Amino acid sequence: ACGAAVVDADVTLYDTPHIVADIQVADTQIRDYEIAVARVKIDYRGGSGKAQALVEGGSGVPFRIAANADLKPDLWRASVQGRATGINFRTTSPARIIPGPDGYELLPTNIDLGRRSNVRVAGRFGEGIMIQSRLERVNMTILNAVYPDMGLGGRASGSLDFEQVNPDAFPRADARLTITDFTRTTAASVSQPVDVNFAGKLLADG
């Protein structure tokens, strides 16, 4: 559902795409996400360009994300910052993405979550997806921006890796996490905090 949208775009398909666009959206719902306001500006010509985006909305909890990207034929650099479930986040240096004929590679990128908390991620995206992440004191309430009914709390440190070679394949995952003061809050109660050590693998055979 869309409340209001303004689109000003020029798209020309040469050997390398030519895209100049200014897209503004307000009062829009996309699945479980309510977009209060969003704006995306792109100026991409001859394999190089700039892109900016700002999105504000909610999914049971409010979020705000802003991004600026510098696009070159062999390297994309993007700075991202925002706030979700009361937690500020930002890339400590621009994320570096290498575009290729079969997909995109995200080089190791550090995301600062404040209060000595951060996530370091790297991955590949194309027909399949591969993500490697290292967590340090990550506040689990940030997951409530994606799963607002879970009501999770606590801080997680460790590693979480995920891979799915194509959309039809069964995913693989490897998790080694230490969670301190883990809680779950519902409308009726708040669980007692517990500490959790977790090691698990999900294999491609199910």
PDB file of C-alpha atoms in Angstrom:
ATOM      1  CA  ALA A   1       0.000   0.000   0.000  1.00  0.00           C
ATOM      2  CA  CYS A   2       1.290   3.448  -0.858  1.00  0.00           C
ATOM      3  CA  GLY A   3       0.141   6.719   0.646  1.00  0.00           C
ATOM      4  CA  ALA A   4       2.172   9.132  -1.475  1.00  0.00           C
ATOM      5  CA  ALA A   5       5.043   8.820  -3.909  1.00  0.00           C
ATOM      6  CA  VAL A   6       7.000  11.201  -6.107  1.00  0.00           C
ATOM      7  CA  VAL A   7       9.316   9.710  -8.732  1.00  0.00           C
ATOM      8  CA  ASP A   8      11.624  11.656 -10.997  1.00  0.00           C
ATOM      9  CA  ALA A   9      13.779   9.240 -12.966  1.00  0.00           C
ATOM     10  CA  ASP A  10      15.830   8.890 -16.122  1.00  0.00           C
ATOM     11  CA  VAL A  11      16.926   5.319 -16.879  1.00  0.00           C
ATOM     12  CA  THR A  12      18.843   4.469 -20.042  1.00  0.00           C
ATOM     13  CA  LEU A  13      20.232   0.977 -20.683  1.00  0.00           C
ATOM     14  CA  TYR A  14      23.562   1.166 -22.483  1.00  0.00           C
ATOM     15  CA  ASP A  15      26.389  -1.330 -22.004  1.00  0.00           C
ATOM     16  CA  THR A  16      26.618   0.313 -18.582  1.00  0.00           C
ATOM     17  CA  PRO A  17      23.328   1.600 -17.090  1.00  0.00           C
ATOM     18  CA  HIS A  18      22.596   5.333 -16.893  1.00  0.00           C
ATOM     19  CA  ILE A  19      20.342   6.078 -13.922  1.00  0.00           C
ATOM     20  CA  VAL A  20      19.369   9.476 -12.546  1.00  0.00           C
ATOM     21  CA  ALA A  21      16.512   9.278 -10.042  1.00  0.00           C
ATOM     22  CA  ASP A  22      14.934  11.099  -7.121  1.00  0.00           C
ATOM     23  CA  ILE A  23      12.298   8.949  -5.409  1.00  0.00           C
ATOM     24  CA  GLN A  24      10.234  10.173  -2.454  1.00  0.00           C
ATOM     25  CA  VAL A  25       7.707   8.051  -0.579  1.00  0.00           C
ATOM     26  CA  ALA A  26       5.483   8.783   2.434  1.00  0.00           C
ATOM     27  CA  ASP A  27       2.924   6.865   4.517  1.00  0.00           C
ATOM     28  CA  THR A  28       3.643   3.537   2.842  1.00  0.00           C
ATOM     29  CA  GLN A  29       3.376  -0.010   4.144  1.00  0.00           C
ATOM     30  CA  ILE A  30       5.673  -2.736   2.803  1.00  0.00           C
ATOM     31  CA  ARG A  31       4.772  -6.074   4.375  1.00  0.00           C
ATOM     32  CA  ASP A  32       5.225  -5.529   8.132  1.00  0.00           C
ATOM     33  CA  TYR A  33       7.120  -2.253   7.742  1.00  0.00           C
ATOM     34  CA  GLU A  34       5.446   1.149   7.916  1.00  0.00           C
ATOM     35  CA  ILE A  35       7.482   3.731   6.013  1.00  0.00           C
ATOM     36  CA  ALA A  36       6.722   7.211   7.321  1.00  0.00           C
ATOM     37  CA  VAL A  37       9.066   8.905   4.871  1.00  0.00           C
ATOM     38  CA  ALA A  38      11.765   7.754   2.486  1.00  0.00           C
ATOM     39  CA  ARG A  39      13.915   9.407  -0.143  1.00  0.00           C
ATOM     40  CA  VAL A  40      16.442   7.869  -2.529  1.00  0.00           C
ATOM     41  CA  LYS A  41      18.617   9.894  -4.909  1.00  0.00           C
ATOM     42  CA  ILE A  42      20.827   8.222  -7.535  1.00  0.00           C
ATOM     43  CA  ASP A  43      23.119   9.692 -10.170  1.00  0.00           C
ATOM     44  CA  TYR A  44      24.906   6.790 -11.882  1.00  0.00           C
ATOM     45  CA  ARG A  45      26.507   7.204 -15.306  1.00  0.00           C
ATOM     46  CA  GLY A  46      29.246   5.339 -17.130  1.00  0.00           C
ATOM     47  CA  GLY A  47      29.856   2.939 -14.257  1.00  0.00           C
ATOM     48  CA  SER A  48      30.344   5.689 -11.644  1.00  0.00           C
ATOM     49  CA  GLY A  49      28.087   7.833  -9.529  1.00  0.00           C
ATOM     50  CA  LYS A  50      26.582   8.730  -6.168  1.00  0.00           C
ATOM     51  CA  ALA A  51      23.610   7.477  -4.194  1.00  0.00           C
ATOM     52  CA  GLN A  52      21.867   8.743  -1.067  1.00  0.00           C
ATOM     53  CA  ALA A  53      19.021   7.230   0.926  1.00  0.00           C
ATOM     54  CA  LEU A  54      17.011   8.104   4.021  1.00  0.00           C
ATOM     55  CA  VAL A  55      14.270   5.879   5.441  1.00  0.00           C
ATOM     56  CA  GLU A  56      12.202   6.469   8.586  1.00  0.00           C
ATOM     57  CA  GLY A  57       9.448   4.229   9.826  1.00  0.00           C
ATOM     58  CA  GLY A  58       8.584   1.397  12.146  1.00  0.00           C
ATOM     59  CA  SER A  59       7.879  -2.308  12.453  1.00  0.00           C
ATOM     60  CA  GLY A  60       6.354  -2.251  15.904  1.00  0.00           C
ATOM     61  CA  VAL A  61       9.444  -0.287  16.964  1.00  0.00           C
ATOM     62  CA  PRO A  62      10.774   2.861  15.243  1.00  0.00           C
ATOM     63  CA  PHE A  63      13.837   2.927  12.997  1.00  0.00           C
ATOM     64  CA  ARG A  64      15.788   5.465  10.959  1.00  0.00           C
ATOM     65  CA  ILE A  65      18.476   4.637   8.377  1.00  0.00           C
ATOM     66  CA  ALA A  66      20.602   7.008   6.301  1.00  0.00           C
ATOM     67  CA  ALA A  67      23.203   5.991   3.704  1.00  0.00           C
ATOM     68  CA  ASN A  68      25.626   7.698   1.318  1.00  0.00           C
ATOM     69  CA  ALA A  69      27.411   5.738  -1.391  1.00  0.00           C
ATOM     70  CA  ASP A  70      30.207   6.476  -3.840  1.00  0.00           C
ATOM     71  CA  LEU A  71      29.985   4.110  -6.826  1.00  0.00           C
ATOM     72  CA  LYS A  72      32.970   3.238  -9.010  1.00  0.00           C
ATOM     73  CA  PRO A  73      33.203   0.440 -11.614  1.00  0.00           C
ATOM     74  CA  ASP A  74      35.436  -1.721  -9.412  1.00  0.00           C
ATOM     75  CA  LEU A  75      34.486  -0.562  -5.896  1.00  0.00           C
ATOM     76  CA  TRP A  76      31.425   0.786  -4.104  1.00  0.00           C
ATOM     77  CA  ARG A  77      31.890   2.606  -0.804  1.00  0.00           C
ATOM     78  CA  ALA A  78      28.916   3.211   1.494  1.00  0.00           C
ATOM     79  CA  SER A  79      28.563   4.937   4.863  1.00  0.00           C
ATOM     80  CA  VAL A  80      25.494   3.939   6.876  1.00  0.00           C
ATOM     81  CA  GLN A  81      24.119   5.234  10.149  1.00  0.00           C
ATOM     82  CA  GLY A  82      20.815   5.088  11.940  1.00  0.00           C
ATOM     83  CA  ARG A  83      18.832   4.147  14.998  1.00  0.00           C
ATOM     84  CA  ALA A  84      16.628   1.134  15.748  1.00  0.00           C
ATOM     85  CA  THR A  85      14.863   0.161  18.988  1.00  0.00           C
ATOM     86  CA  GLY A  86      16.720   2.983  20.730  1.00  0.00           C
ATOM     87  CA  ILE A  87      20.158   1.764  19.590  1.00  0.00           C
ATOM     88  CA  ASN A  88      22.367   3.950  17.416  1.00  0.00           C
ATOM     89  CA  PHE A  89      24.501   2.228  14.775  1.00  0.00           C
ATOM     90  CA  ARG A  90      27.033   3.387  12.190  1.00  0.00           C
ATOM     91  CA  THR A  91      29.794   2.059  10.002  1.00  0.00           C
ATOM     92  CA  THR A  92      33.098   3.171  11.543  1.00  0.00           C
ATOM     93  CA  SER A  93      34.521   3.521   8.010  1.00  0.00           C
ATOM     94  CA  PRO A  94      32.741   3.191   4.665  1.00  0.00           C
ATOM     95  CA  ALA A  95      31.690  -0.347   3.792  1.00  0.00           C
ATOM     96  CA  ARG A  96      33.534  -1.552   0.669  1.00  0.00           C
ATOM     97  CA  ILE A  97      31.630  -3.607  -1.900  1.00  0.00           C
ATOM     98  CA  ILE A  98      33.250  -5.138  -4.968  1.00  0.00           C
ATOM     99  CA  PRO A  99      30.731  -5.587  -7.827  1.00  0.00           C
ATOM    100  CA  GLY A 100      31.295  -8.490 -10.208  1.00  0.00           C
ATOM    101  CA  PRO A 101      29.546 -10.354 -13.020  1.00  0.00           C
ATOM    102  CA  ASP A 102      28.194 -12.982 -10.610  1.00  0.00           C
ATOM    103  CA  GLY A 103      27.315 -10.790  -7.642  1.00  0.00           C
ATOM    104  CA  TYR A 104      28.828  -8.587  -4.978  1.00  0.00           C
ATOM    105  CA  GLU A 105      31.479  -9.077  -2.312  1.00  0.00           C
ATOM    106  CA  LEU A 106      31.261  -7.167   0.975  1.00  0.00           C
ATOM    107  CA  LEU A 107      34.755  -6.719   2.421  1.00  0.00           C
ATOM    108  CA  PRO A 108      35.104  -6.846   6.239  1.00  0.00           C
ATOM    109  CA  THR A 109      33.084  -3.964   7.677  1.00  0.00           C
ATOM    110  CA  ASN A 110      32.783  -2.816  11.280  1.00  0.00           C
ATOM    111  CA  ILE A 111      29.450  -1.527  12.618  1.00  0.00           C
ATOM    112  CA  ASP A 112      29.589   0.404  15.900  1.00  0.00           C
ATOM    113  CA  LEU A 113      26.537  -0.101  18.128  1.00  0.00           C
ATOM    114  CA  GLY A 114      27.738   2.099  21.000  1.00  0.00           C
ATOM    115  CA  ARG A 115      28.690   1.180  24.572  1.00  0.00           C
ATOM    116  CA  ARG A 116      31.692  -0.942  23.480  1.00  0.00           C
ATOM    117  CA  SER A 117      29.370  -2.976  21.245  1.00  0.00           C
ATOM    118  CA  ASN A 118      30.088  -3.763  17.601  1.00  0.00           C
ATOM    119  CA  VAL A 119      29.591  -6.220  14.759  1.00  0.00           C
ATOM    120  CA  ARG A 120      32.126  -7.063  12.057  1.00  0.00           C
ATOM    121  CA  VAL A 121      30.602  -8.511   8.881  1.00  0.00           C
ATOM    122  CA  ALA A 122      31.779  -9.758   5.490  1.00  0.00           C
ATOM    123  CA  GLY A 123      30.006 -11.680   2.766  1.00  0.00           C
ATOM    124  CA  ARG A 124      29.084 -12.436  -0.830  1.00  0.00           C
ATOM    125  CA  PHE A 125      25.725 -11.832  -2.518  1.00  0.00           C
ATOM    126  CA  GLY A 126      24.536 -13.102  -5.888  1.00  0.00           C
ATOM    127  CA  GLU A 127      22.605 -16.228  -6.800  1.00  0.00           C
ATOM    128  CA  GLY A 128      23.417 -17.335  -3.276  1.00  0.00           C
ATOM    129  CA  ILE A 129      24.399 -15.563  -0.077  1.00  0.00           C
ATOM    130  CA  MET A 130      27.253 -15.969   2.393  1.00  0.00           C
ATOM    131  CA  ILE A 131      27.641 -13.899   5.554  1.00  0.00           C
ATOM    132  CA  GLN A 132      30.348 -14.075   8.209  1.00  0.00           C
ATOM    133  CA  SER A 133      29.901 -12.042  11.381  1.00  0.00           C
ATOM    134  CA  ARG A 134      31.773 -11.480  14.625  1.00  0.00           C
ATOM    135  CA  LEU A 135      29.835  -9.964  17.521  1.00  0.00           C
ATOM    136  CA  GLU A 136      31.082  -8.129  20.590  1.00  0.00           C
ATOM    137  CA  ARG A 137      28.585  -7.276  23.352  1.00  0.00           C
ATOM    138  CA  VAL A 138      25.736  -6.801  20.860  1.00  0.00           C
ATOM    139  CA  ASN A 139      22.497  -5.682  22.514  1.00  0.00           C
ATOM    140  CA  MET A 140      19.903  -8.238  21.417  1.00  0.00           C
ATOM    141  CA  THR A 141      17.074  -5.716  21.623  1.00  0.00           C
ATOM    142  CA  ILE A 142      18.164  -4.564  18.150  1.00  0.00           C
ATOM    143  CA  LEU A 143      16.556  -7.780  16.819  1.00  0.00           C
ATOM    144  CA  ASN A 144      13.189  -6.418  17.950  1.00  0.00           C
ATOM    145  CA  ALA A 145      13.318  -4.052  14.969  1.00  0.00           C
ATOM    146  CA  VAL A 146      12.966  -7.144  12.758  1.00  0.00           C
ATOM    147  CA  TYR A 147      10.997  -9.409  15.130  1.00  0.00           C
ATOM    148  CA  PRO A 148       9.086  -6.998  17.403  1.00  0.00           C
ATOM    149  CA  ASP A 149       7.039  -9.743  19.087  1.00  0.00           C
ATOM    150  CA  MET A 150      10.123 -11.564  20.371  1.00  0.00           C
ATOM    151  CA  GLY A 151      10.958  -9.042  23.113  1.00  0.00           C
ATOM    152  CA  LEU A 152      14.564 -10.227  23.380  1.00  0.00           C
ATOM    153  CA  GLY A 153      17.172  -8.769  25.714  1.00  0.00           C
ATOM    154  CA  GLY A 154      20.773  -9.472  26.675  1.00  0.00           C
ATOM    155  CA  ARG A 155      24.207  -9.044  25.087  1.00  0.00           C
ATOM    156  CA  ALA A 156      25.754 -11.481  22.629  1.00  0.00           C
ATOM    157  CA  SER A 157      29.418 -12.074  21.767  1.00  0.00           C
ATOM    158  CA  GLY A 158      30.909 -14.649  19.416  1.00  0.00           C
ATOM    159  CA  SER A 159      30.479 -15.648  15.781  1.00  0.00           C
ATOM    160  CA  LEU A 160      27.553 -16.322  13.457  1.00  0.00           C
ATOM    161  CA  ASP A 161      28.127 -17.524   9.881  1.00  0.00           C
ATOM    162  CA  PHE A 162      25.461 -18.280   7.267  1.00  0.00           C
ATOM    163  CA  GLU A 163      25.562 -19.601   3.710  1.00  0.00           C
ATOM    164  CA  GLN A 164      22.944 -20.556   1.111  1.00  0.00           C
ATOM    165  CA  VAL A 165      24.347 -21.407  -2.313  1.00  0.00           C
ATOM    166  CA  ASN A 166      21.071 -20.643  -4.132  1.00  0.00           C
ATOM    167  CA  PRO A 167      17.423 -19.886  -3.216  1.00  0.00           C
ATOM    168  CA  ASP A 168      16.436 -23.562  -3.537  1.00  0.00           C
ATOM    169  CA  ALA A 169      19.286 -24.935  -1.424  1.00  0.00           C
ATOM    170  CA  PHE A 170      19.055 -25.713   2.288  1.00  0.00           C
ATOM    171  CA  PRO A 171      21.149 -23.169   4.220  1.00  0.00           C
ATOM    172  CA  ARG A 172      24.260 -23.851   6.263  1.00  0.00           C
ATOM    173  CA  ALA A 173      24.989 -22.022   9.503  1.00  0.00           C
ATOM    174  CA  ASP A 174      27.538 -22.086  12.290  1.00  0.00           C
ATOM    175  CA  ALA A 175      26.990 -20.224  15.570  1.00  0.00           C
ATOM    176  CA  ARG A 176      29.219 -19.921  18.630  1.00  0.00           C
ATOM    177  CA  LEU A 177      27.692 -17.383  20.995  1.00  0.00           C
ATOM    178  CA  THR A 178      27.886 -16.300  24.614  1.00  0.00           C
ATOM    179  CA  ILE A 179      24.787 -14.379  25.720  1.00  0.00           C
ATOM    180  CA  THR A 180      24.764 -12.619  29.088  1.00  0.00           C
ATOM    181  CA  ASP A 181      21.573 -11.636  30.916  1.00  0.00           C
ATOM    182  CA  PHE A 182      19.339 -13.145  28.213  1.00  0.00           C
ATOM    183  CA  THR A 183      15.651 -12.279  28.721  1.00  0.00           C
ATOM    184  CA  ARG A 184      12.369 -12.420  26.872  1.00  0.00           C
ATOM    185  CA  THR A 185       9.651  -9.892  27.571  1.00  0.00           C
ATOM    186  CA  THR A 186       5.963 -10.458  26.792  1.00  0.00           C
ATOM    187  CA  ALA A 187       2.854  -8.480  27.584  1.00  0.00           C
ATOM    188  CA  ALA A 188       2.345 -10.665  30.664  1.00  0.00           C
ATOM    189  CA  SER A 189       5.850 -11.144  32.079  1.00  0.00           C
ATOM    190  CA  VAL A 190       9.584 -10.621  31.915  1.00  0.00           C
ATOM    191  CA  SER A 191      11.730 -13.720  32.213  1.00  0.00           C
ATOM    192  CA  GLN A 192      14.524 -13.993  34.752  1.00  0.00           C
ATOM    193  CA  PRO A 193      17.889 -13.173  33.121  1.00  0.00           C
ATOM    194  CA  VAL A 194      20.107 -16.162  32.374  1.00  0.00           C
ATOM    195  CA  ASP A 195      23.549 -16.588  30.820  1.00  0.00           C
ATOM    196  CA  VAL A 196      23.754 -18.820  27.751  1.00  0.00           C
ATOM    197  CA  ASN A 197      26.677 -20.512  25.993  1.00  0.00           C
ATOM    198  CA  PHE A 198      25.581 -21.806  22.587  1.00  0.00           C
ATOM    199  CA  ALA A 199      27.409 -23.754  19.894  1.00  0.00           C
ATOM    200  CA  GLY A 200      25.444 -25.100  16.948  1.00  0.00           C
ATOM    201  CA  LYS A 201      25.638 -26.056  13.302  1.00  0.00           C
ATOM    202  CA  LEU A 202      23.005 -26.283  10.604  1.00  0.00           C
ATOM    203  CA  LEU A 203      24.180 -28.583   7.820  1.00  0.00           C
ATOM    204  CA  ALA A 204      23.192 -28.550   4.141  1.00  0.00           C
ATOM    205  CA  ASP A 205      21.535 -31.981   4.444  1.00  0.00           C
ATOM    206  CA  GLY A 206      18.990 -30.526   6.874  1.00  0.00           C
TER     207      GLY A 206
END
